[in-house]
Every structure is written in C-alpha cells, then in structure tokens.
C-alpha cells in the first residue's frame, strides 16, 4: 500500500496492479483465467491477504473484552478500521458505521430495527424493479408480517430510472424508499442524490443499496444526504463475512437493537436489559474481527489505486465489451442506461445463458449466467436469464477480446 | 474447442434442444407436475397420461430452459412412451447414475445406448441439475405431486 499510484487513466498501469492479485495467474481448463464475474465477488489483492495474516499471526484476540495486551491491540485495529470505512463513504461520524456480516444483513437490520416498528398495515415501501433480492425480501417480510405494501418503480427499456417516477410513487403512507445505487444486472447508476432530495421533500427516508455502487466510484453519504447506505466487503476486494451499514446518527440512536448478545448491552440483570449506544448496539456477539481488518486494507488499496481512476478504467473496458458484443449478430444487450457502470448483461439469441457460460468457462472466461438474484427485473425484461460480464480494476483490454472471441466460439457450437 | 464440450453439445443434443419431441401441453393428461430450478430459473412441466395398467400411454412437456434441460426432457419423452411407471422409475435411477458419472449398469443395454448422448454432462457437475430437471418432474407426476422437490 506504499506504492505511489497514478491517478489518471492514462497512467493507469493495469499490469502492475494485476501482480497484486495472486489468483489472476491461474489457468482454468488449460486456459488463462479471464475473471469477469466481479459483480458477484471480486478477487483479493495480497495486501488484503497479508493484512489478515499478519493480524492473525501477531495481533489477534477478541475485541472489547479483555484488558490484556493482545485484546487491546486487536480492539485498536478493529476500531481503526471503522475510521477507514467512515472516510471511505464520507460519513460525518465514526459511530455511524456499523459492521455487519454482509450487505444482506445490513438491509435486514434496517428493515427490522428501523422500519418494522414504524409500519402500520397499509404503509408503503417504494422499491425499484431492478433491486437485488437482498433489497426486496427483507421488505417482503414486512409485507407478510405487518401488512406493508410494496410499491414498484419501473425502469425504461434502456434501464434508466427516472427520479420523478420514484417521487410519483411516494404517497402519504410511504415510510421508506429502498433503491439501488447501481444495478447488479443492468449496470445502471441511479441518480441517488436527486432521489434522496425528492424523497426528503416528502419526508421519506431513503436506504441505498451500494453493494455495487460503492465499488465503482466515490461515495459521499453527506453529499448524497442518504439515510442508510449499504456495502458488502467481498465485492470491495475484501473478504466475505463483512458488510457495512452507514446510518445517520439520529436514526441509529433511535433504533432498537437487531440481535441480542454480548457486546451490545449496557447492563443485563435478571429482570431487565439496557443497550449500548450505536454502533455497538448493533454488533451483537463476536464480530468478524479479522474480516474487518481485511476490509480496511481493501479500502486502503482502492484509495491507493484511486477510485476515479479505477472506475474510468473499468468503464472503458465495459464500453469496449459492449461495442464488441453489439458488433456480433444475435447478441442483445440488456441495460443501456445513460449513466452506466462496468456491468454488461446480454442475451445471445438461440443460446441459453447457461450454455453460453459453460462454453465461455471452457475458454477460461468466467461470467455469471442466471437471474442474478433479480427475478423481478428478469420479469420486467421478460428474459429467463442473462449472461453478465462485470469488470474490476485488474481486467484488461485483452480480456475483453477473449470474452468476445469466446462468445463467437459459443455461436459456432450452436450454429 | 475442447473434447468435453464437443461431447456435451453433440449434434443429437442440439437437435433435440432445437426441435424438442412431444413439446406442448397434453389435453387429456391425468398426471401433471412442474420442475423448477431456482438457481437458473429453468422451468419444465411434464404431462403424463397413465392408463389403467399404469402405463404411460402418452407424454408431453413444455417449458423454458437451456439446451441440456430441453434435450434431456425431449429424449426422456421419446423413451418413456409405452412404458410402465415402474420401468420409468428404473430408467430414472439409471439415468441419474449416468449423468453423475456413476456406474449405470442398472440400465438396459438399449436404454444405455439411447442415453449415451447425455453422458457428457458428467464432466460438467454444475450442469447435472439441468439434465435431471425434467426427470424429477416426471417422477413427481407419477407420484401425483404438483412439483418436483429439488434434490
Ligand atoms: C446490488 C446488490 N445488493 C446486495 C447484494 C448482497 O450482498 P451479499 O450477498 O454480500 O450480502 C449484492 C450481491 O450479491 C448485490 O449485487
């Protein structure tokens, strides 16, 4: 993490960066690995692996529970990671950063601790049709259990989401807007700041699912003025088992705990319990300590590469891939929004996405095929499944060429 | 292209997937069940007409899926017509062994030859469920269930 790194895309040295990712030298089926399934999970740089190994070999103990030396060191590292995450999203206060076990848990936490106590039967939650199941199902729980009503905002044929459509979906009974910052299928980046402004005009809080959005560009929750912002560690080049929930301090303070256990209490007696303040109130039990250190290292790595430079590089690859796919007959892109990240979903006419992905895999090219945990969106576009190539900071132009060539192989098989 | 792939997507499989046999609904079916793979969204619906002697007098299927799942359903429909439900279940068991790359000696020689085109699936563990979807739905239909339990 000490390497001085270029900040402009012209100087972006992808070959040097690739050396940080040991797995990228792998071969699969005798071919050079071309890993284009980054939206599902990103590979890890050795800076992250080293940080976790060093922490476990030299500094590890449980946190917030001992007076001994290692516990103090581990606690310090654990809390220092929080400051790193605060800076990463531009939060005003460190106690606005809650560690969770993933993006999914973060959204469930908000649904259960923030929204559930406010729901009366008939109250509404506004969602877009391009949400990931983890930003749908927790709200379905409130529908099933409390009689909440889900209101769906459509996207255009290109995959654009009009903030005015969100505003129009908000009624007097709307209690929450839950919207993605970037679709994991279409790649659409939503006009989050505008959506938040419109929702706040009507007094409605907004949760943004930043599991993809935070990977591909700078996030400033103060500027966005968003109430909750969710991220998941493993897509940010960090380990699995850790996620981040940003929440405005005033909301968090007013929220009931999510899970009960150690570390989240102030006093427990036979008859009563009082709770710790945020963030501890929401971090019951032994947290993902090692993962927290790993994620902090990952975010540091992203900052050192330069988040704008990364995003510019990734977007250039995605646009090249789209051009290459468009040039092939019988390939249809799903998602051509005006503001789009490096996620490219497509259909090959006459070839099911799973057959395509199997053939691509044998060419060394890893893509995702399926509904991408977005069945509502698949219904919207009336497709059973799509193939998806998604780009990361370490992908190259040659890998885009390999993708296009592999799609042509598949077309030959099925011709 | 690699040999496993050529084996998987051989001409007969592609032909069945492009021109599935017994494709469509069966108006006088008396046993109907669905198979659904939540991982990929593939769907198949199996229609059976069982006669009084528990023979498959007629069979049809409809659905959406990858080449492997459609070809497998098509092949199955060809092979089952006229068989007893007991024979159908035996064939299922042998087929499952075959696509998992296990010993399929419980298959009759004829059937083994007929099903050999599906054996390539065993080199693709992620795709075994595609091949077995219709077969599990067929079993569910025989058993009078509405949908196949996923394994
Ligand atoms: C947009 C989006 N939201 C939420 C999630 C859930 O993240 P996780 O599975 O890490 O909890 C994902 C990834 O799977 C995603 O792409």
Coordinates of C-alpha atoms and ligand atoms in Angstrom, one line a residue:
Chain A
X1 CA 0.0 0.0 0.0
X2 CA 3.0 2.2 -0.1
X3 CA 3.4 2.1 -3.8
X4 CA 2.8 5.5 -5.3
X5 CA -0.1 5.1 -7.8
X6 CA -1.1 7.0 -10.7
X7 CA -4.3 9.0 -10.5
X8 CA -5.2 9.4 -14.2
X9 CA -6.4 6.7 -16.5
X10 CA -3.6 7.4 -19.0
X11 CA -1.0 6.4 -16.4
X12 CA -3.1 3.5 -15.1
X13 CA -0.8 0.6 -15.1
X14 CA -3.0 -2.5 -15.0
X15 CA -0.2 -5.0 -15.4
X16 CA 1.5 -3.8 -12.2
X17 CA -1.8 -3.9 -10.4
X18 CA -2.5 -7.4 -11.6
X19 CA 0.6 -8.6 -9.8
X20 CA -1.1 -7.8 -6.5
X21 CA -3.8 -10.4 -7.2
X22 CA -2.2 -13.9 -6.9
X23 CA -5.2 -15.8 -8.3
X24 CA -5.1 -14.0 -11.6
X25 CA -2.1 -16.1 -12.7
X26 CA -4.3 -19.2 -12.5
X27 CA -5.2 -21.3 -15.5
X28 CA -8.6 -23.0 -15.8
X29 CA -9.2 -25.9 -18.2
X30 CA -5.7 -25.2 -19.5
X31 CA -6.6 -21.6 -20.4
X32 CA -5.5 -18.3 -18.9
X33 CA -8.2 -17.3 -16.4
X34 CA -10.2 -14.3 -17.5
X35 CA -12.2 -13.4 -14.5
X36 CA -15.3 -11.3 -15.4
X37 CA -17.6 -12.3 -12.5
X38 CA -16.5 -9.4 -10.4
X39 CA -20.1 -8.2 -9.6
X40 CA -20.6 -11.5 -7.9
X41 CA -17.4 -11.2 -5.9
X42 CA -14.0 -9.5 -6.5
X43 CA -10.7 -11.2 -6.2
X44 CA -8.4 -10.2 -3.3
X45 CA -5.1 -8.4 -3.5
X46 CA -2.2 -9.7 -1.5
X47 CA -2.3 -6.5 0.6
X48 CA -5.6 -7.8 2.0
X49 CA -4.4 -11.3 2.5
X50 CA -1.2 -10.0 4.2
X51 CA -3.1 -7.7 6.5
X52 CA -5.3 -10.6 7.6
X53 CA -2.5 -13.0 8.0
X54 CA -0.3 -10.5 9.9
X55 CA -3.2 -9.6 12.1
X56 CA -3.9 -13.3 13.0
X57 CA -0.2 -14.1 13.5
X58 CA 0.7 -11.1 15.6
X59 CA -2.2 -9.1 16.9
X60 CA -5.2 -11.3 17.2
X61 CA -7.6 -11.6 20.2
X62 CA -11.2 -11.0 20.8
X63 CA -12.2 -7.3 20.9
X64 CA -13.8 -5.1 23.6
X65 CA -13.4 -7.8 26.1
X66 CA -10.1 -8.0 27.7
X67 CA -7.6 -5.9 29.5
X68 CA -4.7 -8.0 28.2
X69 CA -2.2 -6.7 25.7
X70 CA -3.5 -8.5 22.6
X71 CA -7.1 -7.7 23.2
X72 CA -6.1 -4.0 23.4
X73 CA -4.1 -4.2 20.1
X74 CA -6.9 -6.1 18.4
X75 CA -9.5 -3.7 19.6
X76 CA -7.5 -0.8 18.4
X77 CA -7.1 -2.3 14.9
X78 CA -10.8 -3.1 14.8
X79 CA -11.8 0.4 15.7
X80 CA -9.2 2.0 13.4
X81 CA -10.8 0.1 10.6
X82 CA -14.0 1.9 11.4
X83 CA -12.3 5.3 10.8
X84 CA -11.1 3.9 7.4
X85 CA -14.7 3.0 6.5
X86 CA -16.0 6.3 7.7
X87 CA -13.6 8.1 5.4
X88 CA -14.5 5.7 2.5
X89 CA -18.1 6.8 2.5
X90 CA -17.6 10.3 3.8
X91 CA -19.6 9.8 6.9
X92 CA -19.7 12.7 9.4
X93 CA -19.2 10.4 12.5
X94 CA -17.4 7.2 13.1
X95 CA -20.3 5.9 15.1
X96 CA -22.4 6.0 12.0
X97 CA -20.6 3.0 10.7
X98 CA -22.0 -0.4 11.7
X99 CA -20.2 -3.6 10.9
X100 CA -22.4 -6.4 9.7
X101 CA -21.8 -9.8 8.2
X102 CA -22.6 -8.6 4.7
X103 CA -24.8 -6.3 2.6
X104 CA -27.7 -8.6 3.1
X105 CA -27.5 -8.4 6.9
X106 CA -27.2 -4.6 6.7
X107 CA -30.5 -4.3 4.8
X108 CA -32.3 -6.8 7.1
X109 CA -31.0 -4.8 10.1
X110 CA -32.6 -1.6 8.8
X111 CA -35.9 -3.4 7.8
X112 CA -36.1 -5.0 11.2
X113 CA -34.8 -2.3 13.6
X114 CA -35.6 0.9 11.8
X115 CA -38.7 0.3 9.7
X116 CA -40.6 -2.6 11.3
X117 CA -41.6 -0.6 14.4
X118 CA -43.0 2.2 12.3
X119 CA -45.1 0.1 10.0
X120 CA -48.9 0.1 10.3
X121 CA -50.9 -2.1 7.9
X122 CA -51.2 -0.4 4.6
X123 CA -48.0 1.6 4.9
X124 CA -45.9 1.6 1.8
X125 CA -42.3 0.9 0.9
X126 CA -41.1 2.1 -2.5
X127 CA -38.6 -0.1 -4.4
X128 CA -37.3 -0.2 -8.0
X129 CA -37.8 -3.2 -10.2
X130 CA -34.0 -3.6 -10.5
X131 CA -33.3 -4.4 -6.9
X132 CA -31.3 -7.4 -5.8
X133 CA -33.3 -9.9 -3.8
X134 CA -31.5 -8.7 -0.7
X135 CA -33.1 -5.4 -1.2
X136 CA -36.5 -7.0 -1.8
X137 CA -37.0 -9.9 0.5
X138 CA -36.4 -8.0 3.8
X139 CA -39.2 -5.7 2.8
X140 CA -41.4 -8.6 1.8
X141 CA -41.0 -9.8 5.4
X142 CA -42.7 -6.5 6.5
X143 CA -45.4 -7.1 3.9
X144 CA -46.0 -10.6 5.2
X145 CA -45.8 -9.9 8.9
X146 CA -47.0 -6.3 9.2
X147 CA -49.2 -5.7 6.2
X148 CA -46.8 -3.3 4.5
X149 CA -47.4 -2.7 0.8
X150 CA -44.5 -2.7 -1.7
X151 CA -44.7 -0.1 -4.5
X152 CA -42.6 -0.8 -7.5
X153 CA -40.9 1.8 -9.7
X154 CA -40.3 0.7 -13.2
X155 CA -37.2 1.4 -15.3
X156 CA -37.2 2.3 -19.0
X157 CA -36.4 -0.2 -21.8
X158 CA -32.8 1.1 -21.6
X159 CA -32.7 0.5 -17.9
X160 CA -32.9 4.2 -16.8
X161 CA -34.7 5.0 -13.5
X162 CA -36.4 8.4 -13.6
X163 CA -36.2 10.0 -10.1
X164 CA -39.5 11.7 -10.8
X165 CA -41.1 8.2 -11.1
X166 CA -39.8 7.5 -7.6
X167 CA -41.3 10.8 -6.4
X168 CA -44.6 9.9 -8.0
X169 CA -44.6 6.5 -6.3
X170 CA -44.3 8.2 -2.9
X171 CA -47.7 8.7 -1.2
X172 CA -48.9 9.8 2.2
X173 CA -48.4 6.3 3.5
X174 CA -44.9 5.8 2.2
X175 CA -42.5 5.1 5.1
X176 CA -39.3 4.2 3.2
X177 CA -37.6 4.3 -0.2
X178 CA -35.2 1.5 -0.8
X179 CA -33.2 1.8 -4.0
X180 CA -30.0 0.6 -5.5
X181 CA -27.1 2.9 -6.2
X182 CA -26.1 0.6 -9.1
X183 CA -28.0 -2.3 -10.6
X184 CA -26.0 -5.6 -10.4
X185 CA -27.7 -6.7 -13.7
X186 CA -28.2 -3.6 -15.8
X187 CA -25.2 -1.6 -14.5
X188 CA -27.5 1.4 -14.2
X189 CA -26.2 4.1 -11.8
X190 CA -29.2 5.8 -10.2
X191 CA -29.5 9.5 -9.6
X192 CA -29.3 8.8 -5.9
X193 CA -28.8 12.4 -4.8
X194 CA -31.8 13.6 -6.7
X195 CA -33.9 10.6 -5.5
X196 CA -33.0 11.4 -1.9
X197 CA -33.8 15.1 -2.3
X198 CA -37.2 14.3 -3.8
X199 CA -38.0 11.7 -1.1
X200 CA -36.9 14.1 1.7
X201 CA -39.2 16.7 0.3
X202 CA -42.0 14.3 1.2
X203 CA -40.4 13.4 4.5
X204 CA -39.5 9.9 3.5
X205 CA -36.1 8.3 4.4
X206 CA -34.0 6.5 1.8
X207 CA -31.9 3.4 2.0
X208 CA -29.4 3.0 -0.8
X209 CA -28.0 -0.5 -1.7
X210 CA -24.4 0.4 -2.5
X211 CA -23.2 -3.1 -2.9
X212 CA -22.3 -2.4 -6.5
X213 CA -22.3 1.4 -6.5
X214 CA -19.6 1.8 -3.9
X215 CA -17.2 -0.4 -5.9
X216 CA -17.2 1.8 -9.0
X217 CA -16.9 5.4 -7.9
X218 CA -16.6 7.7 -5.0
X219 CA -19.4 7.7 -2.4
X220 CA -20.1 10.7 -0.2
X221 CA -23.1 10.0 2.1
X222 CA -23.1 13.6 3.4
X223 CA -23.4 15.0 -0.1
X224 CA -26.0 12.4 -1.0
X225 CA -27.8 13.1 2.3
X226 CA -28.9 9.4 2.2
X227 CA -30.3 8.0 5.4
X228 CA -28.8 4.5 5.1
X229 CA -26.1 3.2 2.8
X230 CA -25.2 -0.5 2.5
X231 CA -22.0 -2.1 1.3
X232 CA -20.6 -5.6 1.2
X233 CA -16.9 -6.4 1.8
X234 CA -16.3 -9.1 -0.7
X235 CA -17.2 -7.0 -3.7
X236 CA -14.8 -4.3 -2.5
X237 CA -11.8 -6.6 -2.8
X238 CA -12.1 -7.6 0.8
X239 CA -13.1 -10.8 2.5
X240 CA -16.5 -12.4 2.8
X241 CA -18.4 -12.3 6.0
X242 CA -18.3 -8.5 6.5
X243 CA -20.6 -5.7 5.4
X244 CA -21.0 -2.1 6.3
X245 CA -24.1 -0.2 7.2
X246 CA -23.9 3.5 7.2
X247 CA -26.8 5.2 9.0
X248 CA -27.4 8.7 10.1
X249 CA -26.6 9.1 13.7
X250 CA -30.1 10.4 14.6
X251 CA -31.7 7.3 13.1
X252 CA -29.3 4.8 14.7
X253 CA -29.7 6.4 18.1
X254 CA -33.5 5.9 17.8
X255 CA -33.4 2.3 16.6
X256 CA -34.0 -0.8 18.6
X257 CA -31.3 -3.5 18.6
X258 CA -31.2 -6.1 15.8
X259 CA -29.8 -9.2 17.5
X260 CA -29.2 -9.7 21.2
X261 CA -26.0 -11.0 22.7
X262 CA -22.6 -10.0 24.0
X263 CA -21.2 -6.5 23.4
X264 CA -24.4 -4.8 22.6
X265 CA -25.6 -4.2 26.1
X266 CA -25.0 -1.7 28.9
X267 CA -26.5 -3.6 31.8
X268 CA -28.1 -7.0 32.0
X269 CA -30.0 -8.2 35.1
X270 CA -32.5 -11.0 35.7
X271 CA -35.3 -8.6 35.1
X272 CA -34.0 -6.0 32.7
X273 CA -31.6 -5.1 30.0
X274 CA -30.3 -1.8 28.7
X275 CA -28.4 -1.3 25.5
X276 CA -25.2 0.2 24.4
X277 CA -25.1 3.2 22.1
X278 CA -24.6 2.8 18.3
X279 CA -22.5 1.3 16.8
X280 CA -22.1 -1.4 19.5
X281 CA -25.8 -1.7 19.9
X282 CA -26.0 -3.3 16.5
X283 CA -22.9 -5.5 16.8
X284 CA -24.0 -8.4 19.0
X285 CA -21.6 -11.2 19.6
X286 CA -18.1 -11.6 18.5
X287 CA -17.9 -9.6 15.2
X288 CA -16.0 -10.5 12.1
X289 CA -12.8 -9.1 13.5
X290 CA -10.3 -10.5 11.0
X291 CA -12.6 -9.6 8.1
X292 CA -12.9 -6.0 9.4
X293 CA -9.1 -5.7 9.3
X294 CA -9.1 -7.2 5.8
X295 CA -11.8 -4.9 4.5
X296 CA -10.0 -1.9 5.9
X297 CA -6.9 -3.0 3.9
X298 CA -9.0 -3.5 0.8
X299 CA -10.5 0.0 1.1
X300 CA -7.0 1.4 1.6
X301 CA -5.9 -0.5 -1.5
X302 CA -8.8 1.0 -3.6
X303 CA -7.9 4.5 -2.4
X304 CA -4.2 4.0 -3.3
X305 CA -5.2 2.9 -6.8
X306 CA -7.6 5.9 -7.0
X307 CA -11.3 5.3 -7.1
X308 CA -11.9 7.6 -10.0
X309 CA -9.0 6.1 -12.0
X310 CA -10.3 2.6 -11.3
X311 CA -13.8 3.5 -12.4
X312 CA -12.6 5.1 -15.5
X313 CA -10.6 2.0 -16.4
X314 CA -13.4 -0.3 -15.7
X315 CA -15.9 1.7 -17.6
X316 CA -13.7 1.9 -20.6
X317 CA -13.5 -1.9 -20.7
X318 CA -17.2 -2.3 -20.3
X319 CA -17.9 0.1 -23.2
X320 CA -15.4 -1.8 -25.3
X321 CA -17.1 -5.1 -24.4
X322 CA -20.5 -3.6 -25.3
X323 CA -19.2 -2.4 -28.7
X324 CA -17.7 -5.8 -29.4
X325 CA -20.9 -7.6 -28.4
X326 CA -23.1 -5.2 -30.4
X327 CA -21.0 -5.9 -33.5
X328 CA -21.9 -9.6 -33.3
X329 CA -25.2 -10.6 -34.8
X330 CA -27.8 -12.1 -32.5
X331 CA -26.5 -10.6 -29.3
X332 CA -28.8 -8.3 -27.3
X333 CA -27.5 -6.1 -24.5
X334 CA -29.8 -5.8 -21.5
X335 CA -29.2 -2.4 -19.9
X336 CA -28.1 0.6 -21.9
X337 CA -28.7 3.3 -19.4
X338 CA -27.2 6.7 -19.9
X339 CA -25.2 6.5 -16.6
X340 CA -23.8 3.0 -16.5
X341 CA -21.1 1.2 -14.6
X342 CA -18.9 -1.7 -15.7
X343 CA -21.6 -4.4 -15.7
X344 CA -22.6 -5.8 -19.0
X345 CA -25.6 -8.1 -19.3
X346 CA -26.6 -9.7 -22.5
X347 CA -28.6 -12.4 -24.2
X348 CA -27.3 -14.5 -27.2
X349 CA -30.3 -15.3 -29.4
X350 CA -30.7 -19.1 -29.6
X351 CA -28.2 -19.8 -26.9
X352 CA -29.4 -20.1 -23.3
X353 CA -27.2 -18.1 -20.9
X354 CA -26.2 -21.3 -19.1
X355 CA -25.0 -23.0 -22.2
X356 CA -23.1 -19.8 -23.1
X357 CA -21.5 -19.6 -19.7
X358 CA -20.4 -23.3 -19.8
X359 CA -18.7 -22.7 -23.2
X360 CA -17.1 -19.5 -22.0
X361 CA -15.8 -21.3 -19.0
X362 CA -14.0 -23.8 -21.1
X363 CA -12.4 -20.9 -22.9
X364 CA -11.2 -19.7 -19.5
X365 CA -13.7 -16.9 -19.3
X366 CA -15.7 -16.7 -16.0
X367 CA -19.0 -14.9 -16.4
X368 CA -22.2 -15.2 -14.4
X369 CA -25.4 -16.7 -16.0
X370 CA -28.8 -16.7 -14.4
X371 CA -31.3 -14.3 -12.9
X372 CA -28.6 -12.6 -10.7
X373 CA -30.9 -12.6 -7.7
X374 CA -33.1 -10.1 -9.6
X375 CA -36.2 -12.1 -10.6
X376 CA -38.4 -9.0 -10.6
X377 CA -36.1 -7.4 -13.1
X378 CA -36.0 -10.6 -15.2
X379 CA -39.8 -10.5 -15.4
X380 CA -39.7 -6.8 -16.3
X381 CA -37.5 -7.6 -19.3
X382 CA -39.2 -11.0 -19.9
X383 CA -35.9 -12.9 -20.0
X384 CA -35.4 -16.2 -18.0
X385 CA -31.7 -15.5 -17.6
X386 CA -28.9 -13.3 -18.9
X387 CA -25.1 -13.7 -19.1
X388 CA -23.2 -11.0 -17.3
X389 CA -19.6 -9.8 -17.7
X390 CA -18.5 -7.4 -15.0
X391 CA -15.2 -5.6 -14.8
X392 CA -12.8 -4.9 -12.0
X393 CA -9.7 -2.7 -11.5
X394 CA -7.4 -5.6 -12.8
X395 CA -9.2 -6.5 -16.0
X396 CA -7.6 -5.8 -19.3
X397 CA -8.4 -5.0 -22.9
X398 CA -7.1 -8.4 -23.9
X399 CA -9.6 -10.0 -21.6
X400 CA -12.4 -8.1 -23.3
X401 CA -11.1 -9.5 -26.6
X402 CA -11.1 -13.0 -25.0
X403 CA -14.7 -12.6 -24.0
X404 CA -15.8 -11.6 -27.5
X405 CA -13.8 -14.5 -29.0
X406 CA -15.3 -16.9 -26.6
X407 CA -18.9 -15.7 -27.4
X408 CA -18.0 -16.4 -31.0
X409 CA -16.9 -20.0 -30.1
X410 CA -20.3 -20.5 -28.5
X411 CA -22.1 -19.3 -31.5
X412 CA -20.1 -21.7 -33.6
X413 CA -21.1 -24.6 -31.3
X414 CA -24.8 -23.6 -31.7
X415 CA -24.7 -22.7 -35.4
Chain B
X1 CA -12.9 -26.5 -28.8
X2 CA -12.4 -28.9 -26.0
X3 CA -13.4 -32.5 -26.2
X4 CA -15.7 -32.4 -23.2
X5 CA -17.6 -29.5 -24.8
X6 CA -17.9 -31.4 -28.1
X7 CA -19.2 -34.4 -26.2
X8 CA -21.7 -32.2 -24.2
X9 CA -23.1 -30.3 -27.2
X10 CA -23.1 -33.1 -29.7
X11 CA -25.4 -32.8 -32.7
X12 CA -28.2 -35.0 -31.2
X13 CA -28.4 -32.9 -28.2
X14 CA -28.6 -29.7 -30.2
X15 CA -31.2 -31.2 -32.4
X16 CA -33.4 -32.2 -29.5
X17 CA -33.0 -28.8 -28.0
X18 CA -33.9 -27.1 -31.2
X19 CA -36.7 -29.4 -32.2
X20 CA -37.9 -31.0 -28.9
X21 CA -40.2 -34.0 -29.3
X22 CA -43.5 -34.2 -27.6
X23 CA -43.4 -30.5 -26.9
X24 CA -46.6 -28.8 -25.8
X25 CA -49.5 -29.4 -23.4
X26 CA -51.4 -32.7 -23.3
X27 CA -55.1 -32.1 -23.1
X28 CA -56.0 -35.5 -21.7
X29 CA -53.1 -35.8 -19.2
X30 CA -54.1 -37.2 -15.9
X31 CA -50.7 -36.7 -14.1
X32 CA -49.0 -33.3 -14.4
X33 CA -46.1 -31.9 -12.4
X34 CA -43.6 -29.0 -12.7
X35 CA -39.9 -28.8 -12.2
X36 CA -38.2 -25.6 -11.4
X37 CA -34.6 -24.8 -10.8
X38 CA -34.4 -21.7 -8.7
X39 CA -30.7 -21.3 -9.4
X40 CA -31.2 -20.7 -13.1
X41 CA -34.9 -20.1 -13.5
X42 CA -35.3 -23.1 -15.8
X43 CA -38.9 -24.4 -15.8
X44 CA -40.4 -27.6 -17.2
X45 CA -43.9 -29.0 -17.0
X46 CA -44.5 -32.7 -17.6
X47 CA -47.8 -34.1 -18.8
X48 CA -48.5 -37.9 -18.4
X49 CA -51.5 -39.9 -19.5
X50 CA -51.4 -43.1 -17.5
X51 CA -53.7 -45.9 -18.5
X52 CA -55.4 -48.3 -16.1
X53 CA -52.4 -50.6 -16.1
X54 CA -50.2 -47.7 -15.0
X55 CA -48.6 -47.4 -18.4
X56 CA -47.5 -44.1 -19.9
X57 CA -50.0 -44.0 -22.8
X58 CA -48.8 -40.5 -23.7
X59 CA -46.4 -37.9 -22.6
X60 CA -45.6 -34.3 -23.3
X61 CA -43.7 -31.4 -21.9
X62 CA -43.3 -27.7 -22.1
X63 CA -41.0 -25.2 -20.6
X64 CA -38.1 -22.9 -20.9
X65 CA -34.5 -23.8 -20.4
X66 CA -31.0 -24.4 -21.6
X67 CA -30.1 -26.8 -24.4
X68 CA -29.2 -29.5 -21.9
X69 CA -32.5 -29.4 -20.0
X70 CA -34.7 -29.2 -23.1
X71 CA -32.8 -32.0 -24.8
X72 CA -32.9 -34.2 -21.8
X73 CA -36.7 -33.7 -21.5
X74 CA -37.2 -34.4 -25.2
X75 CA -35.1 -37.6 -25.0
X76 CA -36.9 -38.7 -21.9
X77 CA -40.3 -38.2 -23.6
X78 CA -39.2 -40.3 -26.5
X79 CA -38.1 -43.1 -24.3
X80 CA -41.0 -43.3 -21.8
X81 CA -44.0 -43.6 -24.1
X82 CA -45.5 -47.0 -23.6
X83 CA -43.5 -48.0 -20.5
X84 CA -45.0 -48.8 -17.1
X85 CA -44.4 -46.3 -14.3
X86 CA -42.2 -48.9 -12.7
X87 CA -40.0 -49.1 -15.7
X88 CA -39.9 -45.3 -15.9
X89 CA -38.6 -45.1 -12.3
X90 CA -36.0 -47.7 -13.1
X91 CA -34.9 -45.6 -16.1
X92 CA -34.7 -42.5 -13.9
X93 CA -32.4 -44.2 -11.5
X94 CA -30.1 -45.4 -14.2
X95 CA -30.2 -42.0 -15.9
X96 CA -29.2 -40.3 -12.6
X97 CA -26.2 -42.6 -12.3
X98 CA -25.2 -41.9 -15.9
X99 CA -25.2 -38.1 -15.7
X100 CA -23.4 -38.1 -12.4
X101 CA -20.7 -40.3 -13.9
X102 CA -21.6 -43.2 -11.7
X103 CA -22.0 -46.9 -12.5
X104 CA -25.1 -47.1 -14.7
X105 CA -25.2 -50.9 -15.0
X106 CA -28.8 -50.8 -13.8
X107 CA -29.7 -49.6 -17.3
X108 CA -30.8 -52.0 -20.0
X109 CA -28.3 -52.1 -22.9
X110 CA -30.7 -50.5 -25.3
X111 CA -31.5 -47.7 -23.0
X112 CA -27.9 -47.1 -22.2
X113 CA -27.1 -46.7 -25.9
X114 CA -30.0 -44.3 -26.3
X115 CA -29.0 -42.3 -23.2
X116 CA -25.3 -42.3 -24.0
X117 CA -25.6 -38.9 -25.6
X118 CA -26.3 -37.4 -22.2
X119 CA -23.3 -39.0 -20.5
X120 CA -21.2 -35.9 -21.4
X121 CA -23.0 -34.0 -18.7
X122 CA -21.0 -35.9 -16.1
X123 CA -17.9 -33.8 -17.0
X124 CA -19.9 -30.7 -16.0
X125 CA -21.1 -31.1 -12.4
X126 CA -22.7 -27.6 -12.4
X127 CA -25.0 -28.8 -15.2
X128 CA -26.2 -32.1 -13.9
X129 CA -29.3 -30.4 -12.4
X130 CA -30.2 -29.1 -15.9
X131 CA -30.2 -32.6 -17.2
X132 CA -32.2 -34.1 -14.3
X133 CA -34.9 -31.4 -14.0
X134 CA -37.5 -33.0 -16.4
X135 CA -36.8 -36.4 -14.9
X136 CA -37.5 -35.4 -11.4
X137 CA -40.7 -33.7 -12.6
X138 CA -41.7 -36.9 -14.4
X139 CA -41.3 -38.8 -11.1
X140 CA -43.3 -36.2 -9.3
X141 CA -46.1 -36.5 -11.9
X142 CA -46.2 -40.3 -11.4
X143 CA -46.3 -39.8 -7.7
X144 CA -49.2 -37.4 -8.0
X145 CA -47.2 -34.4 -6.7
X146 CA -47.6 -31.0 -8.2
X147 CA -43.9 -30.1 -8.3
X148 CA -40.6 -31.8 -8.1
X149 CA -38.8 -31.5 -4.9
X150 CA -35.3 -30.1 -5.6
X151 CA -32.7 -32.5 -4.5
Ligands
LIG1 C1 -26.9 -4.9 -5.7 C2 -26.6 -6.0 -4.6 N1 -27.2 -5.8 -3.4 C3 -26.9 -6.7 -2.5 C4 -26.1 -7.8 -2.6 C5 -25.9 -8.7 -1.5 O1 -24.7 -8.8 -1.0 P1 -24.2 -10.0 -0.1 O2 -24.7 -11.2 -0.8 O3 -22.8 -9.9 0.0 O4 -24.9 -9.8 1.2 C6 -25.5 -8.0 -3.9 C7 -24.6 -9.1 -4.1 O5 -24.8 -10.2 -4.1 C8 -25.7 -7.0 -4.9 O6 -25.2 -7.1 -6.1

